[in-house]
Coordinates of C-alpha atoms in Angstrom, one line a residue:
M271 CA 165.4 209.9 146.7
I272 CA 169.1 209.3 146.3
T273 CA 171.0 212.2 144.8
P274 CA 174.5 212.4 143.3
K275 CA 175.7 214.5 146.3
E276 CA 174.7 211.8 148.7
L277 CA 177.0 209.3 146.9
V278 CA 180.1 211.5 147.0
G279 CA 182.8 209.6 148.8
L280 CA 181.1 206.3 148.2
L281 CA 182.0 206.0 144.5
P282 CA 185.3 206.5 142.7
P283 CA 186.1 210.2 142.2
T284 CA 186.3 209.7 138.5
F285 CA 182.6 209.1 138.2
E286 CA 180.9 212.1 136.5
P287 CA 177.8 213.6 138.1
E288 CA 175.8 212.8 134.9
Y289 CA 176.9 209.1 135.2
I290 CA 176.0 208.9 138.8
D291 CA 172.6 210.6 138.1
G292 CA 171.9 208.7 134.9
A293 CA 173.2 205.2 135.7
V294 CA 174.1 204.6 139.4
V295 CA 171.1 206.2 141.0
P296 CA 168.5 204.5 138.8
F297 CA 170.3 201.2 139.4
L298 CA 170.3 201.7 143.2
L299 CA 166.6 202.6 143.1
S300 CA 165.6 199.7 140.9
R301 CA 163.4 196.9 142.4
Q302 CA 163.0 193.5 140.8
I303 CA 160.7 190.6 141.9
T304 CA 160.6 187.1 140.5
A305 CA 157.3 186.4 138.8
E306 CA 155.5 183.1 138.8
R307 CA 156.3 180.2 136.5
P308 CA 153.6 180.3 133.8
A309 CA 151.0 177.5 133.6
L310 CA 150.4 178.4 129.9
P311 CA 153.1 179.5 127.4
M312 CA 152.1 183.1 127.7
I313 CA 152.9 186.3 129.7
D314 CA 150.1 188.5 130.8
L315 CA 150.0 191.9 129.0
A316 CA 150.0 193.5 132.5
L317 CA 153.7 192.6 132.5
S318 CA 154.8 195.0 129.8
K319 CA 157.9 195.2 127.6
E320 CA 157.6 199.0 127.6
A321 CA 161.0 200.3 128.7
A322 CA 161.9 196.9 130.0
A323 CA 165.6 197.2 130.3
P324 CA 168.0 197.5 133.2
P325 CA 167.9 201.3 134.1
H326 CA 171.6 201.8 133.9
F327 CA 171.6 200.7 130.3
W328 CA 169.7 203.8 129.0
G329 CA 172.8 205.9 128.8
M330 CA 174.2 203.4 126.3
L331 CA 171.1 203.6 124.2
Y332 CA 170.0 207.2 124.4
D333 CA 171.7 210.6 124.7
G334 CA 169.6 211.8 127.6
W335 CA 170.0 208.7 129.9
A336 CA 166.4 207.8 129.4
P337 CA 164.2 206.2 126.7
N338 CA 163.5 208.6 123.7
P339 CA 161.7 206.9 120.8
E340 CA 162.6 209.8 118.5
E341 CA 166.2 208.5 118.6
G342 CA 165.1 205.0 117.6
L343 CA 163.3 202.1 119.1
T344 CA 163.6 198.3 119.4
V345 CA 160.9 195.7 119.7
F346 CA 162.6 194.5 122.9
I347 CA 161.6 197.6 124.9
Q348 CA 158.2 198.3 123.4
G349 CA 154.8 197.4 124.8
Y350 CA 152.5 195.2 122.8
E351 CA 149.9 197.9 122.4
D352 CA 152.3 200.2 120.5
R353 CA 153.7 197.6 118.1
G354 CA 151.0 197.9 115.5
A355 CA 148.1 195.5 114.8
D356 CA 148.7 192.0 116.0
N357 CA 152.4 192.5 117.1
E358 CA 153.4 193.9 113.7
R359 CA 156.8 195.2 114.8
K360 CA 157.7 191.7 116.2
K361 CA 156.6 190.0 112.9
I362 CA 158.7 192.5 110.8
Y363 CA 161.8 191.8 113.0
M364 CA 161.3 188.1 112.8
S365 CA 160.8 188.1 109.0
A366 CA 164.6 188.6 108.8
T367 CA 165.4 185.7 111.1
T368 CA 163.4 182.7 109.7
P369 CA 165.0 179.3 109.2
D370 CA 164.6 179.4 105.4
L371 CA 166.6 182.6 105.2
Y372 CA 169.3 181.1 107.5
A373 CA 169.7 178.1 105.2
A374 CA 169.7 180.2 102.0
K375 CA 171.5 183.4 103.0
Y376 CA 173.1 183.3 106.5
A377 CA 174.5 179.8 107.0
D378 CA 177.7 180.3 105.0
K379 CA 178.5 183.4 107.0
V380 CA 178.1 181.5 110.3
R381 CA 179.8 178.3 109.1
G382 CA 182.8 180.3 107.8
S383 CA 183.2 181.9 111.3
L384 CA 183.0 178.5 112.9
D385 CA 185.5 177.0 110.5
R386 CA 187.9 179.8 111.4
L387 CA 187.3 179.1 115.1
F388 CA 188.3 175.5 114.8
T389 CA 191.1 175.9 112.4
P390 CA 194.0 173.6 113.3
T391 CA 196.2 176.5 114.3
N392 CA 193.8 177.3 117.1
A393 CA 194.1 173.8 118.7
G394 CA 195.1 174.1 122.3
K395 CA 194.3 177.8 122.5
P396 CA 191.6 179.3 124.7
L397 CA 188.5 179.0 122.5
M398 CA 186.4 181.9 123.5
H399 CA 189.2 184.5 122.9
E400 CA 189.3 183.1 119.3
Y401 CA 185.5 183.2 119.1
Y402 CA 185.5 186.9 119.8
V403 CA 188.3 187.6 117.4
D404 CA 185.9 186.8 114.6
Y405 CA 182.6 187.5 116.3
F406 CA 182.0 191.1 115.1
D407 CA 182.8 190.2 111.5
M408 CA 180.0 187.6 111.6
Y409 CA 177.7 190.0 113.5
W410 CA 178.1 192.9 111.0
D411 CA 178.1 190.6 108.0
L412 CA 174.7 189.3 109.0
H413 CA 173.3 192.8 109.7
V414 CA 174.7 194.9 106.9
G415 CA 177.0 192.7 104.8
V416 CA 180.5 194.0 105.7
T417 CA 183.5 192.3 107.3
G418 CA 187.2 192.9 107.9
E419 CA 188.6 196.3 107.2
A420 CA 185.2 197.6 106.2
I421 CA 184.3 197.6 109.9
P422 CA 186.0 200.6 111.6
A423 CA 187.9 200.1 114.9
E424 CA 185.4 202.4 116.6
V425 CA 182.6 200.0 115.7
R426 CA 184.4 197.0 117.0
Q427 CA 185.3 198.9 120.2
I428 CA 181.7 200.0 121.0
G429 CA 180.6 196.4 120.6
S430 CA 183.3 195.2 123.0
S431 CA 182.4 197.9 125.5
F432 CA 178.7 197.1 125.3
T433 CA 179.5 193.4 126.0
T434 CA 181.7 194.4 129.0
V435 CA 178.8 196.2 130.5
L436 CA 176.5 193.2 130.0
G437 CA 178.9 190.9 131.8
Y438 CA 180.2 193.0 134.6
W439 CA 176.8 194.6 135.1
Y440 CA 177.2 196.8 138.2
P441 CA 177.5 200.5 137.4
T442 CA 179.3 201.1 140.7
S443 CA 182.4 199.4 139.3
D444 CA 185.1 201.1 137.3
I445 CA 185.0 198.7 134.4
V446 CA 181.3 199.3 133.9
H447 CA 181.6 203.0 134.2
D448 CA 184.5 203.2 131.8
S449 CA 182.6 201.0 129.3
I450 CA 179.3 202.9 129.5
M451 CA 181.1 206.2 128.9
R452 CA 183.1 204.7 126.0
V453 CA 179.8 203.5 124.4
R454 CA 178.4 207.0 124.8
E455 CA 181.5 208.6 123.3
L456 CA 181.4 206.3 120.2
R457 CA 177.7 206.0 119.7
P458 CA 177.4 209.1 117.4
F459 CA 180.0 207.6 115.1
L460 CA 178.3 204.2 115.2
K461 CA 174.9 205.7 114.3
E462 CA 176.3 207.5 111.2
W463 CA 178.2 204.4 110.1
I464 CA 175.1 202.1 110.4
D465 CA 173.0 204.7 108.6
A466 CA 175.5 204.7 105.7
R467 CA 175.5 200.9 105.7
V468 CA 171.7 200.7 105.7
Q469 CA 171.7 203.0 102.7
A470 CA 174.3 200.9 100.9
V471 CA 172.0 197.8 101.4
S472 CA 169.0 199.8 100.2
N473 CA 170.9 200.9 97.1
G474 CA 172.2 197.4 96.4
E475 CA 175.8 198.5 96.7
I476 CA 176.9 195.4 98.5
K477 CA 177.2 191.8 97.4
D478 CA 174.0 189.9 98.0
P479 CA 172.0 192.5 100.0
E480 CA 169.3 189.9 100.5
G481 CA 171.8 188.1 102.8
T482 CA 171.4 190.8 105.5
F483 CA 168.8 191.4 108.2
V484 CA 168.6 195.1 107.1
H485 CA 167.4 194.2 103.6
H486 CA 164.4 192.3 105.0
W487 CA 163.6 194.9 107.6
L488 CA 163.6 197.6 104.9
K489 CA 161.4 195.6 102.6
N490 CA 158.9 194.2 105.1
G491 CA 158.8 197.4 107.3
G492 CA 158.0 199.4 104.2
G493 CA 159.2 202.6 105.9
G494 CA 156.1 202.6 108.1
E495 CA 155.8 203.8 111.7
H496 CA 156.2 200.3 113.1
F497 CA 159.7 199.8 111.7
R498 CA 161.1 203.2 110.8
R499 CA 164.5 203.8 109.2
K500 CA 165.9 205.0 112.6
D501 CA 164.5 201.8 114.2
I502 CA 166.4 199.6 111.8
A503 CA 169.7 201.3 112.8
F504 CA 168.6 201.0 116.5
E505 CA 168.0 197.2 116.1
C506 CA 171.4 196.8 114.6
F507 CA 172.9 198.4 117.7
H508 CA 170.6 196.9 120.3
N509 CA 171.3 193.4 119.0
F510 CA 174.7 193.5 120.9
L511 CA 172.4 192.4 123.7
A512 CA 170.3 189.9 121.9
F513 CA 173.2 188.2 120.2
S514 CA 175.3 188.0 123.4
Q515 CA 173.5 184.6 124.1
W516 CA 175.4 183.1 121.1
G517 CA 178.8 183.4 122.9
N518 CA 177.3 182.3 126.2
M519 CA 175.6 179.3 124.7
A520 CA 178.7 178.3 122.7
Y521 CA 180.8 178.3 125.8
R522 CA 178.3 176.3 127.9
T523 CA 177.6 173.8 125.1
M524 CA 181.3 173.1 124.6
G525 CA 181.7 172.8 128.4
L526 CA 179.0 170.0 128.4
L527 CA 180.9 168.2 125.6
E528 CA 184.3 168.6 127.3
E529 CA 185.9 165.1 127.2
A530 CA 187.0 164.8 130.9
H531 CA 184.5 166.9 132.8
G532 CA 181.5 167.3 130.5
D533 CA 178.1 165.9 131.0
P534 CA 178.0 162.1 130.2
A535 CA 174.3 162.2 129.2
V536 CA 174.8 165.2 126.8
R537 CA 177.9 163.6 125.3
S538 CA 176.0 160.3 124.8
W539 CA 173.0 162.0 123.2
F540 CA 175.3 164.0 121.0
S541 CA 177.0 160.9 119.6
R542 CA 173.7 159.2 119.1
T543 CA 172.1 162.2 117.4
M544 CA 175.0 162.8 115.0
T545 CA 175.4 159.1 114.2
E546 CA 171.7 158.4 113.4
G547 CA 170.9 161.1 110.9
P548 CA 170.7 164.5 112.8
D549 CA 168.8 166.4 110.1
E550 CA 166.5 163.6 108.8
A551 CA 162.8 164.2 109.4
D552 CA 161.5 161.4 111.5
G553 CA 157.8 162.2 111.6
G554 CA 157.7 165.1 114.1
A555 CA 157.9 168.8 113.9
F556 CA 161.6 168.9 114.8
T557 CA 164.6 166.9 113.5
P558 CA 166.8 164.9 116.0
L559 CA 169.4 167.8 115.9
D560 CA 166.7 170.3 116.5
R561 CA 165.5 168.4 119.5
F562 CA 169.1 168.0 120.9
V563 CA 169.7 171.7 120.7
M564 CA 166.3 172.6 122.2
E565 CA 167.1 170.3 125.1
L566 CA 170.5 172.1 125.5
F567 CA 168.6 175.4 125.8
R568 CA 166.0 174.0 128.2
T569 CA 168.7 172.7 130.6
V570 CA 171.3 175.5 130.2
S571 CA 169.0 178.6 129.7
P572 CA 171.4 181.3 128.4
N573 CA 169.5 184.1 130.1
G574 CA 167.7 184.3 133.5
G575 CA 164.3 185.3 132.4
S576 CA 161.9 187.6 130.7
L577 CA 162.1 191.2 132.1
S578 CA 158.9 193.1 132.4
T579 CA 158.0 196.5 133.7
V580 CA 155.0 197.0 136.1
T581 CA 153.2 200.2 136.9
A582 CA 153.1 199.5 140.7
M583 CA 154.4 197.0 143.1
R584 CA 152.6 196.7 146.4
G585 CA 154.6 198.0 149.4
L586 CA 157.4 199.4 147.3
G587 CA 156.0 202.8 146.4
D588 CA 156.1 204.6 143.1
Q589 CA 159.8 205.8 143.0
G590 CA 162.5 204.1 141.0
Y591 CA 162.3 201.4 138.4
N592 CA 159.9 198.5 139.2
S593 CA 160.4 195.2 137.2
A594 CA 159.4 191.6 137.3
L595 CA 161.5 188.7 136.0
T596 CA 159.5 185.7 134.7
P597 CA 162.1 182.9 135.2
H598 CA 163.3 180.7 132.3
L599 CA 165.2 177.9 133.9
A600 CA 162.7 177.3 136.7
A601 CA 159.8 177.2 134.2
S602 CA 161.7 174.8 132.0
Q603 CA 162.2 172.4 134.9
D604 CA 158.6 172.7 136.2
P605 CA 157.3 169.2 137.0
R606 CA 153.8 170.4 136.1
H607 CA 154.9 170.3 132.4
W608 CA 157.4 167.4 132.3
S609 CA 157.4 164.0 133.9
N610 CA 161.2 163.9 133.9
P611 CA 162.2 167.6 134.1
E612 CA 165.7 166.9 135.5
E613 CA 166.7 164.4 132.8
F614 CA 168.4 165.4 129.5
D615 CA 165.9 164.0 127.1
P616 CA 165.6 165.5 123.6
D617 CA 162.9 163.0 122.7
R618 CA 160.5 164.9 125.0
Y619 CA 159.9 167.3 122.0
Q620 CA 158.5 164.5 119.8
A621 CA 155.1 164.9 121.6
A622 CA 155.4 168.5 122.9
P623 CA 152.8 171.0 121.6
T624 CA 153.9 173.5 118.9
T625 CA 152.7 176.8 117.5
L626 CA 150.8 174.8 114.9
D627 CA 148.9 172.8 117.6
N628 CA 148.0 175.7 119.8
D629 CA 144.9 177.1 118.2
E630 CA 141.4 178.3 119.3
A631 CA 140.3 174.8 120.2
K632 CA 143.4 174.2 122.4
S633 CA 142.9 177.6 124.0
R634 CA 139.3 176.7 125.0
A635 CA 140.4 173.2 126.2
A636 CA 142.9 175.0 128.5
G637 CA 139.9 176.7 130.1
L638 CA 140.1 180.1 128.4
A639 CA 136.9 181.7 127.0
R640 CA 138.6 182.7 123.8
C641 CA 141.9 182.7 122.0
P642 CA 144.2 185.3 123.7
F643 CA 146.0 186.1 120.5
P644 CA 144.0 185.2 117.4
P645 CA 146.2 184.1 114.4
A646 CA 147.0 187.1 112.3
P647 CA 149.1 186.4 109.2
F648 CA 151.5 189.2 108.2
A649 CA 152.5 188.9 104.5
V650 CA 156.1 189.8 103.8
S651 CA 157.1 192.1 100.9
D652 CA 160.7 190.9 100.3
G653 CA 159.9 188.6 97.3
R654 CA 159.3 185.5 99.2
R655 CA 155.9 183.8 99.3
A656 CA 155.8 183.9 103.1
E657 CA 153.9 185.2 106.1
M658 CA 154.5 185.6 109.8
T659 CA 151.7 184.4 111.9
N660 CA 151.2 183.4 115.6
S661 CA 149.8 180.7 117.9
A662 CA 146.8 181.1 120.2
Y663 CA 149.3 182.2 122.9
G664 CA 151.0 184.8 120.7
A665 CA 154.3 183.1 119.7
V666 CA 155.3 184.3 116.2
Y667 CA 156.5 181.8 113.6
G668 CA 156.9 181.8 109.8
V669 CA 155.2 180.0 106.9
V670 CA 157.2 180.0 103.7
D671 CA 156.0 178.5 100.4
G672 CA 153.4 176.7 102.4
T673 CA 155.9 175.2 104.8
A674 CA 155.5 176.1 108.5
Y675 CA 158.5 176.6 110.7
P676 CA 156.9 176.0 114.1
L677 CA 158.2 176.5 117.7
C678 CA 157.7 174.4 120.7
D679 CA 154.8 176.2 122.4
A680 CA 154.8 174.7 125.8
A681 CA 155.1 176.5 129.1
G682 CA 157.8 174.0 130.1
Y683 CA 160.1 175.1 127.2
A684 CA 161.1 178.6 128.4
P685 CA 164.7 179.5 127.4
F686 CA 163.5 182.1 124.8
G687 CA 160.5 183.4 126.8
F688 CA 156.8 183.0 126.4
G689 CA 154.1 183.8 123.8
Y690 CA 154.2 187.1 122.1
R691 CA 157.4 187.8 124.2
R692 CA 159.4 184.9 122.6
C693 CA 162.9 186.0 121.7
A694 CA 162.8 187.4 118.1
G695 CA 166.2 185.7 117.3
E696 CA 165.2 182.3 118.7
Q697 CA 165.4 180.3 115.5
M698 CA 168.6 182.0 114.4
T699 CA 170.2 181.1 117.7
V700 CA 169.1 177.5 117.4
E701 CA 170.5 177.3 113.9
F702 CA 173.8 178.8 115.1
V703 CA 174.2 176.1 117.8
K704 CA 173.3 173.4 115.3
D705 CA 176.1 174.6 113.0
L706 CA 178.5 174.7 116.0
L707 CA 177.7 171.1 116.7
R708 CA 178.0 170.0 113.1
T709 CA 181.4 171.7 112.9
I710 CA 182.6 169.9 116.0
W711 CA 181.3 166.5 114.8
R712 CA 182.5 166.9 111.2
G713 CA 186.0 167.9 112.3
G714 CA 186.4 165.2 114.9
I715 CA 186.9 167.9 117.5
E716 CA 187.4 167.0 121.1
I717 CA 186.7 169.9 123.5
T718 CA 189.3 169.9 126.3
G719 CA 189.8 171.7 129.5
L720 CA 192.9 173.9 129.6
D721 CA 195.1 173.9 132.7
L722 CA 195.7 177.6 133.0
E723 CA 196.8 179.3 136.2
H724 CA 195.1 182.6 135.3
P725 CA 192.6 182.1 132.5
Q726 CA 191.3 185.3 130.9
K727 CA 188.0 186.6 132.2
L728 CA 185.6 187.3 129.4
P729 CA 182.2 188.9 129.6
V730 CA 179.8 187.0 127.4
S731 CA 176.2 187.9 128.3
P732 CA 174.2 189.6 131.1
R733 CA 175.8 189.1 134.5
T734 CA 178.1 186.4 133.1
V735 CA 181.8 186.6 133.0
I736 CA 183.5 183.3 132.1
D737 CA 187.0 181.8 132.5
D738 CA 188.4 181.2 129.0
N739 CA 189.5 177.7 129.9
L740 CA 188.2 175.5 127.1
G741 CA 190.3 174.4 124.1
F742 CA 190.2 171.6 121.6
R743 CA 192.2 169.0 119.9
Q744 CA 191.6 166.9 116.8
G745 CA 190.0 163.6 117.8
K746 CA 191.2 160.2 116.6

């Protein structure tokens, strides 16, 4: 077992013993294998979400450098068996992120941020720097309904520090050490601030409380054990990780559309999609713009895979942190599921199975004796006539006023994970990218590469630091 003393002289002398013991040692003892590509859109319950986070992250989330549910909990690090009946915690979380709420309550907040990003005065400037100028205003507006000076500098700083850890990743580096310790320093302030904002939402002391995630978590969680008040605050904080894929996907989407060095197939499909009625229903489960964005995610895959914990790994012993990563990009490009996996082809989703299609009969046809995750509707309590239910393979989706908002439920569509482990913010993220594309098209925006000798390095998501080398100009 590695001890802090054994690392003396190998790490910078500024690294505190508690940091070495709480972040560096667990990281060095961690072991991760790559799991198989699923044949069905589902992850076995033997691969658990319980404490499924990189071990050096715990110090950012908890005082004692280890998981402590009494300080708060997120669905992203909780095993299925502890989420309540039929994945209740997941359904409560997702009740706040459904497409109907995006259209009615969240879209204006996102579109306002995108309009500010592409304001004419930003033409020719590095775009991702400008994106992050406004990012935390959008983030906290969606969560608790505040922007601008109502967001303290400390709250902005902790978000920036958290993102720095995500991007630079390795706890043996100075920048990650400094950022983790800064998060720990500011977290008590953040927790008090979030708690006060949650109370303001609960009391109706902000404009349009129904336009916040917190409102729907309060109403649909009902104060029960599977979405406690402390868990609501924790989700607001932990979403620094979940929402990091917005920036990563924005950068990669704009890179594919860049006029000189972008992807010709993507640019061609984009023009065709936006010209021929992007949001018009054409007989399938997904609109043309839905399908275009889904194909972007299938081919780009903003995160590497679904992280799981395992109780034992043969040959590796029982010390340290054992995990398995179910790969997203490899699964999305699996020729078992697509006849043309390497092509950019949004029309593939016209015939792809959805969460509406995958029922008990489909489960049996796939060779299973029974439905692995029987449909279990969860009625919301936030005033909507809505329920959250699931497919035979566990993927959660909403039904509002009798209208279902399905997901593509194929093992070959993997950017957001599989089955009951699908990303709880999937549909919000798709809607964000759709609005990014609408803004670019409506404004006649051409994405351009910037000839910068030393572009700024920006952390955007796990293990991803980009060169801020994309700009824009107004097209003809």
